[in-house]
Amino acid sequence: MTKLNFTLGVALVILVTRLNSYSVIGSKMPRPSLWCDKARGLSDGQRKLCRKVPGLQTAIKKGIEKGLSECEREFMWNRWNCTLLGEKSFFQRAPDNTQEAAFTTALLSAALAYNVALACTEKDVTECSCEEVKRQPFREQSTWKWKGCSVNVGFGSSIAGRFMLSYRSNNTQSSIIDKHNVRVGLEVLKENRVVKCTMGKRGNAKACRLTLPPLHKISRLIKSKYNKATKVVAIKRRNKQSFFLRTNERHTYKSNFKRPMKSELVFLSHSPSYCYRQDKYRIPGTRGRKCRRNTLREDDCSLMCCGRGYNRNVLHKKRFCSCSNAAEDGQCQCKVCTDVVIENTCL
């Protein structure tokens, strides 16, 4: 009887454990592969990779969300603001092969690697751990040692690269462009890791580790590369099975064309106008967008509105102000203040 009770008890514990992996206090939680299966626009290869490693799908999901948030923040005052009409995929935020698509590809790659590397540090992904750094942090202080958990950017970059490049078929012009821009984004992340050292009692650093800067620093650096992106041509090799990229600029002392630098973003097609709605390219246009007066930047109404003019609206917004806790009953008392806000929107 005792043996039977013990067996039933073990079975009950296993059953409860399995149930609790999908529910917490009666509330249903998504199964581990649910996001991978239902996310918009993922390819079969991306879904397979997403399901493969426990904890990876959460890191990928957060990485994409953070990357798109950074994209929208960087371009919120540009004609293209990281959105298209009727978006069907995380990756369709700009017309294919354009300068904007190059930025999006590089940024999403860096954001994915960034978040996966952090997940490794926090032990949320089972197949990775902290990165083992072998080189000394500073040549002049060879006694300093790496200690602690350095971010595993190598693993993060490997996952990000495989995930991003699983979106298209291989050996196409677009896939070659993507491959180049993915590497640019990952290299920006790798080159901008931060050495963080803990100080000893005598003021000497005794242990150092590699950490990551804020993601917005990475997005700013990639944005600077976007501003200097290079237009290229994809040329089919003689074996006709793959392409290589070249610019339209010739070498000074040679007749052949230059190859693009590994550090620069590249694009195949010039960007269409983002001024007007174009359903063909799913461009929403700038009608109704907010703008600013006399800034002489991208957010200037004359540029944002493409010369169509703009409406100047005076808004009265109320808010609580002059709050105090002087009331006898201990409740906070506030006045209501009115702010006058001028808002400009494109015609």
Tab-separated table of C-alpha atoms in Angstrom:
chain	number	residue	atom	x	y	z
A	1	MET	CA	0.000	0.000	0.000
A	2	THR	CA	2.844	2.352	0.868
A	3	LYS	CA	4.570	1.614	-2.448
A	4	LEU	CA	1.330	2.303	-4.347
A	5	ASN	CA	0.833	5.625	-2.569
A	6	PHE	CA	4.423	6.618	-3.333
A	7	THR	CA	4.001	5.773	-7.041
A	8	LEU	CA	0.762	7.733	-7.266
A	9	GLY	CA	2.402	10.657	-5.493
A	10	VAL	CA	5.314	10.755	-7.930
A	11	ALA	CA	2.927	10.576	-10.892
A	12	LEU	CA	0.860	13.423	-9.446
A	13	VAL	CA	3.956	15.594	-8.951
A	14	ILE	CA	5.061	14.982	-12.572
A	15	LEU	CA	1.565	15.778	-13.856
A	16	VAL	CA	1.310	18.979	-11.809
A	17	THR	CA	4.811	20.033	-12.934
A	18	ARG	CA	3.886	19.588	-16.579
A	19	LEU	CA	0.625	21.446	-16.147
A	20	ASN	CA	2.315	24.274	-14.303
A	21	SER	CA	4.772	24.727	-17.154
A	22	TYR	CA	1.809	26.010	-19.170
A	23	SER	CA	-0.345	27.601	-16.464
A	24	VAL	CA	0.286	29.765	-13.445
A	25	ILE	CA	-2.413	30.093	-10.765
A	26	GLY	CA	-5.133	29.261	-13.240
A	27	SER	CA	-4.006	31.682	-15.970
A	28	LYS	CA	-3.002	30.152	-19.280
A	29	MET	CA	0.543	30.802	-20.452
A	30	PRO	CA	1.691	30.374	-24.060
A	31	ARG	CA	3.395	27.112	-24.903
A	32	PRO	CA	7.130	27.413	-25.592
A	33	SER	CA	6.740	27.364	-29.377
A	34	LEU	CA	3.506	29.385	-29.575
A	35	TRP	CA	5.120	32.707	-30.492
A	36	CYS	CA	7.371	31.032	-33.049
A	37	ASP	CA	4.335	29.451	-34.706
A	38	LYS	CA	2.119	32.540	-34.775
A	39	ALA	CA	4.542	35.428	-35.338
A	40	ARG	CA	3.805	37.292	-38.563
A	41	GLY	CA	5.958	36.670	-41.607
A	42	LEU	CA	8.561	34.282	-40.178
A	43	SER	CA	9.997	31.756	-42.616
A	44	ASP	CA	10.016	28.017	-41.909
A	45	GLY	CA	13.737	28.211	-41.174
A	46	GLN	CA	13.224	31.004	-38.657
A	47	ARG	CA	10.435	29.119	-36.895
A	48	LYS	CA	12.592	25.999	-36.707
A	49	LEU	CA	15.516	27.892	-35.177
A	50	CYS	CA	13.171	29.703	-32.803
A	51	ARG	CA	11.808	26.403	-31.445
A	52	LYS	CA	15.148	24.630	-31.295
A	53	VAL	CA	16.676	26.068	-28.136
A	54	PRO	CA	14.690	26.484	-24.890
A	55	GLY	CA	14.433	30.135	-23.935
A	56	LEU	CA	15.542	31.340	-27.349
A	57	GLN	CA	12.118	32.363	-28.627
A	58	THR	CA	11.648	34.869	-25.798
A	59	ALA	CA	15.066	36.391	-26.483
A	60	ILE	CA	14.330	36.612	-30.219
A	61	LYS	CA	10.901	38.136	-29.631
A	62	LYS	CA	12.282	40.786	-27.276
A	63	GLY	CA	15.195	41.486	-29.606
A	64	ILE	CA	12.877	42.143	-32.556
A	65	GLU	CA	10.601	44.345	-30.455
A	66	LYS	CA	13.520	46.391	-29.114
A	67	GLY	CA	15.045	46.714	-32.575
A	68	LEU	CA	11.814	47.972	-34.128
A	69	SER	CA	11.288	50.360	-31.221
A	70	GLU	CA	14.763	51.812	-31.822
A	71	CYS	CA	14.056	52.068	-35.548
A	72	GLU	CA	10.853	54.021	-34.920
A	73	ARG	CA	12.617	56.279	-32.416
A	74	GLU	CA	15.520	57.040	-34.763
A	75	PHE	CA	13.215	57.928	-37.669
A	76	MET	CA	10.208	59.389	-35.884
A	77	TRP	CA	10.902	62.808	-37.435
A	78	ASN	CA	11.782	61.537	-40.925
A	79	ARG	CA	9.482	61.091	-43.905
A	80	TRP	CA	10.051	57.357	-43.613
A	81	ASN	CA	9.320	56.498	-39.992
A	82	CYS	CA	10.004	52.751	-40.010
A	83	THR	CA	6.440	51.827	-40.984
A	84	LEU	CA	4.654	50.609	-44.097
A	85	LEU	CA	0.977	50.155	-44.895
A	86	GLY	CA	-0.502	46.787	-44.002
A	87	GLU	CA	2.604	45.330	-42.383
A	88	LYS	CA	2.630	41.544	-42.584
A	89	SER	CA	6.048	40.845	-41.134
A	90	PHE	CA	8.517	42.178	-38.605
A	91	PHE	CA	11.005	42.556	-41.436
A	92	GLN	CA	8.839	44.477	-43.891
A	93	ARG	CA	9.373	47.984	-42.581
A	94	ALA	CA	10.888	49.414	-45.777
A	95	PRO	CA	10.773	48.723	-49.527
A	96	ASP	CA	13.127	45.857	-50.444
A	97	ASN	CA	16.785	46.552	-51.242
A	98	THR	CA	16.561	50.257	-50.359
A	99	GLN	CA	18.736	52.320	-48.042
A	100	GLU	CA	16.017	52.090	-45.376
A	101	ALA	CA	15.874	48.298	-45.720
A	102	ALA	CA	19.655	48.190	-45.218
A	103	PHE	CA	19.321	50.107	-41.948
A	104	THR	CA	16.464	47.898	-40.740
A	105	THR	CA	18.381	44.696	-41.500
A	106	ALA	CA	21.533	45.858	-39.724
A	107	LEU	CA	19.667	47.184	-36.687
A	108	LEU	CA	17.476	44.103	-36.229
A	109	SER	CA	20.568	41.886	-36.495
A	110	ALA	CA	22.351	43.875	-33.801
A	111	ALA	CA	19.261	44.004	-31.566
A	112	LEU	CA	18.731	40.241	-31.853
A	113	ALA	CA	22.364	39.488	-31.027
A	114	TYR	CA	22.211	42.030	-28.191
A	115	ASN	CA	19.194	40.428	-26.558
A	116	VAL	CA	20.328	36.829	-27.054
A	117	ALA	CA	23.705	37.708	-25.502
A	118	LEU	CA	21.946	39.229	-22.482
A	119	ALA	CA	19.738	36.141	-22.189
A	120	CYS	CA	22.887	33.991	-22.076
A	121	THR	CA	24.278	36.136	-19.271
A	122	GLU	CA	21.040	35.739	-17.323
A	123	LYS	CA	20.980	31.966	-18.039
A	124	ASP	CA	17.632	32.190	-19.830
A	125	VAL	CA	18.946	30.233	-22.833
A	126	THR	CA	20.116	26.696	-22.106
A	127	GLU	CA	22.739	26.270	-24.843
A	128	CYS	CA	24.961	29.223	-23.997
A	129	SER	CA	26.742	30.770	-21.059
A	130	CYS	CA	29.101	33.639	-20.366
A	131	GLU	CA	31.805	34.309	-22.933
A	132	GLU	CA	35.331	33.238	-22.094
A	133	VAL	CA	37.624	36.145	-22.937
A	134	LYS	CA	41.264	35.200	-23.401
A	135	ARG	CA	42.945	38.477	-24.353
A	136	GLN	CA	44.092	40.911	-21.686
A	137	PRO	CA	41.889	44.004	-21.233
A	138	PHE	CA	44.814	46.438	-21.254
A	139	ARG	CA	48.351	45.871	-22.505
A	140	GLU	CA	49.981	48.075	-19.880
A	141	GLN	CA	48.287	46.191	-17.056
A	142	SER	CA	48.838	42.532	-17.870
A	143	THR	CA	48.146	41.572	-14.253
A	144	TRP	CA	44.470	42.490	-14.634
A	145	LYS	CA	42.317	39.490	-15.361
A	146	TRP	CA	38.948	38.783	-16.887
A	147	LYS	CA	36.539	37.733	-14.196
A	148	GLY	CA	32.776	37.589	-13.960
A	149	CYS	CA	30.240	37.034	-16.700
A	150	SER	CA	31.176	38.652	-20.018
A	151	VAL	CA	28.356	38.935	-22.545
A	152	ASN	CA	28.421	36.148	-25.109
A	153	VAL	CA	28.202	38.294	-28.226
A	154	GLY	CA	29.657	35.435	-30.263
A	155	PHE	CA	26.702	33.156	-29.562
A	156	GLY	CA	24.242	36.031	-29.926
A	157	SER	CA	25.706	36.986	-33.299
A	158	SER	CA	25.611	33.384	-34.501
A	159	ILE	CA	21.915	33.066	-33.663
A	160	ALA	CA	21.067	36.515	-35.056
A	161	GLY	CA	22.900	35.839	-38.312
A	162	ARG	CA	21.226	32.473	-38.850
A	163	PHE	CA	17.820	33.894	-37.977
A	164	MET	CA	18.056	36.948	-40.221
A	165	LEU	CA	19.488	35.050	-43.191
A	166	SER	CA	16.794	32.363	-42.986
A	167	TYR	CA	14.234	34.910	-44.143
A	168	ARG	CA	15.056	34.710	-47.861
A	169	SER	CA	16.208	32.076	-50.336
A	170	ASN	CA	19.964	31.819	-50.807
A	171	ASN	CA	21.891	33.039	-53.855
A	172	THR	CA	19.594	35.901	-54.765
A	173	GLN	CA	20.537	39.546	-55.090
A	174	SER	CA	18.468	40.435	-52.029
A	175	SER	CA	20.029	37.671	-49.923
A	176	ILE	CA	23.555	38.870	-50.788
A	177	ILE	CA	22.611	42.403	-49.763
A	178	ASP	CA	21.060	41.109	-46.528
A	179	LYS	CA	24.153	39.055	-45.722
A	180	HIS	CA	26.403	42.094	-46.066
A	181	ASN	CA	24.184	44.361	-43.947
A	182	VAL	CA	23.661	41.699	-41.272
A	183	ARG	CA	27.429	41.512	-40.842
A	184	VAL	CA	27.648	45.298	-40.577
A	185	GLY	CA	25.113	45.370	-37.743
A	186	LEU	CA	26.797	42.518	-35.868
A	187	GLU	CA	30.228	44.114	-36.246
A	188	VAL	CA	28.955	47.408	-34.808
A	189	LEU	CA	27.718	45.512	-31.754
A	190	LYS	CA	30.952	43.559	-31.356
A	191	GLU	CA	33.206	46.611	-31.704
A	192	ASN	CA	31.271	48.626	-29.133
A	193	ARG	CA	31.306	46.280	-26.187
A	194	VAL	CA	32.313	47.978	-22.971
A	195	VAL	CA	35.032	46.828	-20.576
A	196	LYS	CA	33.766	47.090	-17.011
A	197	CYS	CA	36.224	46.605	-14.172
A	198	THR	CA	35.698	46.284	-10.436
A	199	MET	CA	38.102	48.206	-8.254
A	200	GLY	CA	40.242	46.770	-5.504
A	201	LYS	CA	40.678	48.241	-2.049
A	202	ARG	CA	43.772	50.170	-3.119
A	203	GLY	CA	42.103	51.650	-6.175
A	204	ASN	CA	43.496	49.116	-8.634
A	205	ALA	CA	41.187	47.276	-11.024
A	206	LYS	CA	41.407	43.576	-10.266
A	207	ALA	CA	38.668	42.025	-12.384
A	208	CYS	CA	37.228	43.025	-15.742
A	209	ARG	CA	34.392	41.774	-17.921
A	210	LEU	CA	32.778	42.733	-21.216
A	211	THR	CA	29.332	44.310	-21.105
A	212	LEU	CA	27.029	45.928	-23.649
A	213	PRO	CA	26.308	49.638	-24.062
A	214	PRO	CA	22.693	50.889	-24.208
A	215	LEU	CA	21.010	49.670	-27.391
A	216	HIS	CA	20.247	53.240	-28.466
A	217	LYS	CA	23.999	53.829	-28.824
A	218	ILE	CA	24.180	50.931	-31.277
A	219	SER	CA	21.175	52.239	-33.207
A	220	ARG	CA	22.751	55.712	-33.444
A	221	LEU	CA	25.958	54.254	-34.846
A	222	ILE	CA	24.044	52.255	-37.446
A	223	LYS	CA	22.012	55.374	-38.268
A	224	SER	CA	25.275	57.186	-39.029
A	225	LYS	CA	26.141	54.377	-41.457
A	226	TYR	CA	22.687	54.708	-43.027
A	227	ASN	CA	23.454	58.343	-43.833
A	228	LYS	CA	26.592	57.210	-45.735
A	229	ALA	CA	25.245	53.992	-47.276
A	230	THR	CA	26.629	52.944	-50.662
A	231	LYS	CA	24.640	51.954	-53.722
A	232	VAL	CA	25.949	48.732	-55.241
A	233	VAL	CA	25.325	46.401	-58.143
A	234	ALA	CA	24.951	42.638	-57.706
A	235	ILE	CA	26.954	40.818	-60.394
A	236	LYS	CA	26.470	37.122	-61.112
A	237	ARG	CA	29.699	35.142	-60.966
A	238	ARG	CA	30.960	33.113	-63.881
A	239	ASN	CA	29.637	29.884	-62.384
A	240	LYS	CA	26.227	31.617	-62.351
A	241	GLN	CA	25.413	30.201	-58.916
A	242	SER	CA	26.097	33.229	-56.765
A	243	PHE	CA	26.546	36.998	-56.821
A	244	PHE	CA	29.153	39.471	-55.687
A	245	LEU	CA	28.726	43.178	-54.977
A	246	ARG	CA	30.520	46.105	-56.539
A	247	THR	CA	30.066	49.859	-56.406
A	248	ASN	CA	29.708	52.226	-59.353
A	249	GLU	CA	33.078	53.762	-58.509
A	250	ARG	CA	36.266	52.647	-60.219
A	251	HIS	CA	39.676	52.309	-58.589
A	252	THR	CA	41.960	55.287	-59.154
A	253	TYR	CA	44.682	53.284	-60.905
A	254	LYS	CA	42.704	50.257	-62.033
A	255	SER	CA	39.992	49.723	-64.584
A	256	ASN	CA	37.845	47.483	-62.407
A	257	PHE	CA	35.170	48.691	-59.993
A	258	LYS	CA	35.581	48.882	-56.231
A	259	ARG	CA	34.004	46.425	-53.850
A	260	PRO	CA	31.997	47.913	-50.970
A	261	MET	CA	33.747	48.141	-47.635
A	262	LYS	CA	32.770	45.579	-45.020
A	263	SER	CA	31.904	48.367	-42.586
A	264	GLU	CA	29.415	50.246	-44.790
A	265	LEU	CA	25.739	49.604	-45.407
A	266	VAL	CA	24.818	48.834	-49.003
A	267	PHE	CA	21.629	48.978	-51.045
A	268	LEU	CA	20.562	48.017	-54.573
A	269	SER	CA	17.636	50.330	-55.307
A	270	HIS	CA	17.090	54.027	-54.796
A	271	SER	CA	14.334	54.801	-52.302
A	272	PRO	CA	10.926	55.807	-53.643
A	273	SER	CA	9.391	59.087	-52.520
A	274	TYR	CA	7.934	58.861	-49.034
A	275	CYS	CA	5.989	62.103	-49.497
A	276	TYR	CA	2.787	60.641	-50.895
A	277	ARG	CA	0.814	57.495	-50.291
A	278	GLN	CA	1.865	54.770	-52.727
A	279	ASP	CA	-0.029	51.522	-52.332
A	280	LYS	CA	2.342	49.774	-54.755
A	281	TYR	CA	5.198	50.172	-52.266
A	282	ARG	CA	2.867	50.285	-49.229
A	283	ILE	CA	4.130	53.787	-48.393
A	284	PRO	CA	1.688	55.739	-46.175
A	285	GLY	CA	2.978	59.213	-47.103
A	286	THR	CA	3.372	62.105	-44.676
A	287	ARG	CA	-0.178	63.481	-44.659
A	288	GLY	CA	-1.245	63.995	-41.032
A	289	ARG	CA	2.316	63.612	-39.698
A	290	LYS	CA	3.538	66.013	-37.025
A	291	CYS	CA	6.287	68.473	-37.926
A	292	ARG	CA	8.215	71.397	-36.447
A	293	ARG	CA	8.723	74.907	-37.737
A	294	ASN	CA	12.032	76.419	-38.835
A	295	THR	CA	14.345	73.673	-37.634
A	296	LEU	CA	16.124	73.195	-40.990
A	297	ARG	CA	16.239	69.461	-40.275
A	298	GLU	CA	14.246	66.419	-41.405
A	299	ASP	CA	11.439	67.349	-39.000
A	300	ASP	CA	11.013	70.825	-40.536
A	301	CYS	CA	7.476	71.255	-41.840
A	302	SER	CA	8.716	72.362	-45.250
A	303	LEU	CA	10.608	69.067	-45.620
A	304	MET	CA	8.272	66.685	-43.795
A	305	CYS	CA	5.207	67.973	-45.655
A	306	CYS	CA	7.013	68.020	-49.019
A	307	GLY	CA	5.915	71.594	-49.745
A	308	ARG	CA	2.174	70.879	-49.338
A	309	GLY	CA	1.817	73.111	-46.296
A	310	TYR	CA	0.570	72.229	-42.841
A	311	ASN	CA	-2.137	72.932	-40.305
A	312	ARG	CA	-1.241	74.840	-37.161
A	313	ASN	CA	-3.418	73.704	-34.280
A	314	VAL	CA	-3.571	75.318	-30.842
A	315	LEU	CA	-4.385	72.721	-28.187
A	316	HIS	CA	-5.283	73.319	-24.552
A	317	LYS	CA	-4.142	70.402	-22.424
A	318	LYS	CA	-5.072	70.151	-18.763
A	319	ARG	CA	-2.885	68.616	-16.085
A	320	PHE	CA	-2.643	68.437	-12.312
A	321	CYS	CA	-0.171	70.888	-10.771
A	322	SER	CA	0.872	72.513	-7.465
A	323	CYS	CA	0.120	69.324	-5.556
A	324	SER	CA	0.539	69.243	-1.777
A	325	ASN	CA	-0.167	66.958	1.157
A	326	ALA	CA	-1.474	69.740	3.390
A	327	ALA	CA	-5.015	68.385	3.584
A	328	GLU	CA	-6.165	67.311	7.054
A	329	ASP	CA	-7.298	63.905	5.844
A	330	GLY	CA	-3.842	63.249	4.398
A	331	GLN	CA	-5.015	63.236	0.793
A	332	CYS	CA	-3.055	65.004	-1.909
A	333	GLN	CA	-4.603	68.247	-3.173
A	334	CYS	CA	-3.816	69.570	-6.642
A	335	LYS	CA	-4.783	72.440	-8.877
A	336	VAL	CA	-5.685	72.007	-12.528
A	337	CYS	CA	-3.365	73.861	-14.892
A	338	THR	CA	-3.835	74.385	-18.620
A	339	ASP	CA	-0.923	74.223	-21.048
A	340	VAL	CA	-1.158	75.755	-24.494
A	341	VAL	CA	0.460	73.415	-27.021
A	342	ILE	CA	0.935	74.252	-30.686
A	343	GLU	CA	0.862	71.205	-32.955
A	344	ASN	CA	1.691	71.254	-36.660
A	345	THR	CA	0.406	68.509	-38.965
A	346	CYS	CA	1.111	68.029	-42.669
A	347	LEU	CA	-1.626	68.610	-45.257
